[in-house]
């Protein structure tokens, strides 16, 4: 991983044009300069040239209020990759001041329990025990061609249990041979990496890859876009380009199953809009797979929000923002919900458990009359 000083040339490219204001979700709801890429880049530049000599609580907070969604970078005229600079700045803050607050708890939990919540490892399988009816013949922590890595939020937040439950039901319906990692699954390390702790993220990556290799896994499937992005784009860098298994997001596998006629659907009379998760869309380039699945469910009308695909706005849950500033996260979520409502849709569908949680919070805070679903939940509901 590059250090902050390695970004000096890129930082100097920022022309302060303000183009980033149009694409920044936190600026849209705050309208203050330190909440946009241009303002944060200026703060980082001041830290590098000595105008800011102490990483104060306010300075660190500003760095941690970035969603790291990457939307500004996609449309930056001189090509400044703000999210990479912000992560490097966060790492510098951690090196200078240490880790405190919720992120310190997350680090401790991942190191001691292998998850972000501090739950005992046995709790990773509560979602499976909660399934009705109980699936039979499941492989858990056994050799297999395919492993489904369910992730921390879907397995440890009861409100998200329905996502792995739905996906497992779909895999069984399609007769896919797969294993769950069960209690052996470890947090992918993405929250730690985005929090400025690359070594701790590398430790998590090492544990995960070693276990996958022990089981002879050739293909990994995740329902979490962040896990997918971490495995595909960061593990090779963290682990010195060590050979990796093939990595798919669940939506990509669903698209394959639909094309192979392994899934068939009943008609669903629904008007939906699709929310692109940042880590799945902009960062992993997966835009069409979930849309193709939706288009194959008869009766569904898909209406796009103004900001979609490459310029889709974040749900408010990216970059660890929910744990660093829940109020700001909620305001961003409410703004995204308004955009969904403007399409006339009655359901928001997404492909990320964190997006679902954050958007649901935005719906509640807005008292909006729109439902939020994750793609696998809808697919399972529509299966013949």
PDB file of C-alpha atoms in Angstrom, residues 334 341 361-370:
ATOM      1  CA  UNK A 334     -32.363   9.959   3.235  1.00  0.00           C
ATOM      2  CA  UNK A 341     -38.990   7.839  -4.572  1.00  0.00           C
ATOM      3  CA  UNK A 361     -32.673   3.526   8.118  1.00  0.00           C
ATOM      4  CA  UNK A 362     -33.119   6.343   5.602  1.00  0.00           C
ATOM      5  CA  UNK A 363     -36.645   5.160   4.815  1.00  0.00           C
ATOM      6  CA  UNK A 364     -37.557   5.130   8.518  1.00  0.00           C
ATOM      7  CA  UNK A 365     -36.011   8.538   9.155  1.00  0.00           C
ATOM      8  CA  UNK A 366     -37.842   9.970   6.128  1.00  0.00           C
ATOM      9  CA  UNK A 367     -41.092   8.189   6.983  1.00  0.00           C
ATOM     10  CA  UNK A 368     -41.120   7.177   3.339  1.00  0.00           C
ATOM     11  CA  UNK A 369     -43.461   4.577   1.880  1.00  0.00           C
ATOM     12  CA  UNK A 370     -41.001   2.457  -0.063  1.00  0.00           C
TER      13      UNK A 370
END
